[in-house]
Amino acid sequence: MDPLAIKLIGFAAATCTTIAYAPQAIKVWKTRSARDISLGMFLIMVLGLALWLVYGLLSGDAPLIASNAVTMLLAGGILVMKLRYG
């Protein structure tokens, strides 16, 4: 398969999995309530995203770097709001 096509598939997958966090972040921001969100899940998720980001940086994989950096911001924002709003 063409390397460019492989990268485009990676960016498409990264876009989908990153955008998936946006509705939750927006809902928590608007309602100022994170009561039903699992603290443990988001702690582990943000740690995993940080590790994927490091892996992407070390391997020079642009889709991994871009998606995990943005997803980490969204999931990290949700985590901060969970800690702040409960």
PDB file of C-alpha atoms in Angstrom:
ATOM      1  CA  MET A   1       0.000   0.000   0.000  1.00  0.00           C
ATOM      2  CA  ASP A   2       1.155   3.523  -0.743  1.00  0.00           C
ATOM      3  CA  PRO A   3       2.830   5.160   2.321  1.00  0.00           C
ATOM      4  CA  LEU A   4       0.791   8.340   1.801  1.00  0.00           C
ATOM      5  CA  ALA A   5      -2.450   6.327   1.868  1.00  0.00           C
ATOM      6  CA  ILE A   6      -1.326   4.666   5.093  1.00  0.00           C
ATOM      7  CA  LYS A   7      -0.638   8.084   6.672  1.00  0.00           C
ATOM      8  CA  LEU A   8      -4.035   9.371   5.502  1.00  0.00           C
ATOM      9  CA  ILE A   9      -5.761   6.377   7.102  1.00  0.00           C
ATOM     10  CA  GLY A  10      -3.837   7.112  10.289  1.00  0.00           C
ATOM     11  CA  PHE A  11      -4.876  10.765  10.261  1.00  0.00           C
ATOM     12  CA  ALA A  12      -8.524   9.810   9.556  1.00  0.00           C
ATOM     13  CA  ALA A  13      -8.549   7.357  12.467  1.00  0.00           C
ATOM     14  CA  ALA A  14      -6.823   9.903  14.692  1.00  0.00           C
ATOM     15  CA  THR A  15      -9.386  12.555  13.782  1.00  0.00           C
ATOM     16  CA  CYS A  16     -12.308  10.267  14.642  1.00  0.00           C
ATOM     17  CA  THR A  17     -10.925   9.136  17.994  1.00  0.00           C
ATOM     18  CA  THR A  18      -9.912  12.670  18.939  1.00  0.00           C
ATOM     19  CA  ILE A  19     -13.201  14.311  17.994  1.00  0.00           C
ATOM     20  CA  ALA A  20     -15.019  11.672  20.062  1.00  0.00           C
ATOM     21  CA  TYR A  21     -13.939  13.491  23.244  1.00  0.00           C
ATOM     22  CA  ALA A  22     -15.258  16.893  22.168  1.00  0.00           C
ATOM     23  CA  PRO A  23     -18.971  16.326  22.960  1.00  0.00           C
ATOM     24  CA  GLN A  24     -18.138  15.139  26.488  1.00  0.00           C
ATOM     25  CA  ALA A  25     -15.789  18.066  27.105  1.00  0.00           C
ATOM     26  CA  ILE A  26     -18.423  20.520  25.853  1.00  0.00           C
ATOM     27  CA  LYS A  27     -21.157  18.932  27.982  1.00  0.00           C
ATOM     28  CA  VAL A  28     -19.080  19.031  31.158  1.00  0.00           C
ATOM     29  CA  TRP A  29     -18.056  22.623  30.429  1.00  0.00           C
ATOM     30  CA  LYS A  30     -21.661  23.749  29.855  1.00  0.00           C
ATOM     31  CA  THR A  31     -23.250  21.898  32.767  1.00  0.00           C
ATOM     32  CA  ARG A  32     -20.315  22.294  35.170  1.00  0.00           C
ATOM     33  CA  SER A  33     -21.033  18.715  36.233  1.00  0.00           C
ATOM     34  CA  ALA A  34     -18.735  15.724  35.918  1.00  0.00           C
ATOM     35  CA  ARG A  35     -20.424  13.620  38.574  1.00  0.00           C
ATOM     36  CA  ASP A  36     -21.130  10.667  36.263  1.00  0.00           C
ATOM     37  CA  ILE A  37     -17.621  10.560  34.781  1.00  0.00           C
ATOM     38  CA  SER A  38     -15.209   7.956  36.105  1.00  0.00           C
ATOM     39  CA  LEU A  39     -12.153   9.589  37.679  1.00  0.00           C
ATOM     40  CA  GLY A  40     -10.160   6.362  37.432  1.00  0.00           C
ATOM     41  CA  MET A  41     -10.910   5.951  33.729  1.00  0.00           C
ATOM     42  CA  PHE A  42      -9.788   9.478  32.892  1.00  0.00           C
ATOM     43  CA  LEU A  43      -6.644   9.214  35.044  1.00  0.00           C
ATOM     44  CA  ILE A  44      -5.633   6.045  33.217  1.00  0.00           C
ATOM     45  CA  MET A  45      -6.678   7.469  29.830  1.00  0.00           C
ATOM     46  CA  VAL A  46      -4.606  10.637  30.233  1.00  0.00           C
ATOM     47  CA  LEU A  47      -1.605   8.577  31.351  1.00  0.00           C
ATOM     48  CA  GLY A  48      -2.038   6.296  28.329  1.00  0.00           C
ATOM     49  CA  LEU A  49      -2.342   9.285  25.996  1.00  0.00           C
ATOM     50  CA  ALA A  50       0.817  10.795  27.461  1.00  0.00           C
ATOM     51  CA  LEU A  51       2.667   7.526  26.863  1.00  0.00           C
ATOM     52  CA  TRP A  52       1.342   7.298  23.276  1.00  0.00           C
ATOM     53  CA  LEU A  53       2.464  10.879  22.726  1.00  0.00           C
ATOM     54  CA  VAL A  54       5.964  10.066  23.955  1.00  0.00           C
ATOM     55  CA  TYR A  55       6.010   6.968  21.734  1.00  0.00           C
ATOM     56  CA  GLY A  56       4.858   9.032  18.749  1.00  0.00           C
ATOM     57  CA  LEU A  57       7.522  11.654  19.391  1.00  0.00           C
ATOM     58  CA  LEU A  58      10.248   9.032  19.724  1.00  0.00           C
ATOM     59  CA  SER A  59       9.150   7.202  16.583  1.00  0.00           C
ATOM     60  CA  GLY A  60       8.404  10.362  14.567  1.00  0.00           C
ATOM     61  CA  ASP A  61       4.854   9.214  13.763  1.00  0.00           C
ATOM     62  CA  ALA A  62       2.881  12.347  12.847  1.00  0.00           C
ATOM     63  CA  PRO A  63      -0.642  10.872  13.213  1.00  0.00           C
ATOM     64  CA  LEU A  64       0.211   9.547  16.682  1.00  0.00           C
ATOM     65  CA  ILE A  65       1.739  12.843  17.753  1.00  0.00           C
ATOM     66  CA  ALA A  66      -1.125  15.004  16.476  1.00  0.00           C
ATOM     67  CA  SER A  67      -3.974  12.848  17.687  1.00  0.00           C
ATOM     68  CA  ASN A  68      -2.567  12.110  21.117  1.00  0.00           C
ATOM     69  CA  ALA A  69      -1.570  15.716  21.760  1.00  0.00           C
ATOM     70  CA  VAL A  70      -5.076  16.996  20.964  1.00  0.00           C
ATOM     71  CA  THR A  71      -6.849  14.080  22.662  1.00  0.00           C
ATOM     72  CA  MET A  72      -4.698  14.576  25.738  1.00  0.00           C
ATOM     73  CA  LEU A  73      -5.814  18.215  25.880  1.00  0.00           C
ATOM     74  CA  LEU A  74      -9.475  17.223  25.603  1.00  0.00           C
ATOM     75  CA  ALA A  75      -9.287  14.287  28.029  1.00  0.00           C
ATOM     76  CA  GLY A  76      -7.034  16.295  30.347  1.00  0.00           C
ATOM     77  CA  GLY A  77      -9.564  19.117  30.298  1.00  0.00           C
ATOM     78  CA  ILE A  78     -12.313  16.687  31.218  1.00  0.00           C
ATOM     79  CA  LEU A  79     -10.106  15.305  34.002  1.00  0.00           C
ATOM     80  CA  VAL A  80      -9.458  18.800  35.379  1.00  0.00           C
ATOM     81  CA  MET A  81     -13.180  19.574  35.272  1.00  0.00           C
ATOM     82  CA  LYS A  82     -13.902  16.231  36.993  1.00  0.00           C
ATOM     83  CA  LEU A  83     -11.532  17.188  39.786  1.00  0.00           C
ATOM     84  CA  ARG A  84     -12.996  20.696  39.999  1.00  0.00           C
ATOM     85  CA  TYR A  85     -16.728  20.037  39.565  1.00  0.00           C
ATOM     86  CA  GLY A  86     -16.910  16.496  40.934  1.00  0.00           C
TER      87      GLY A  86
END
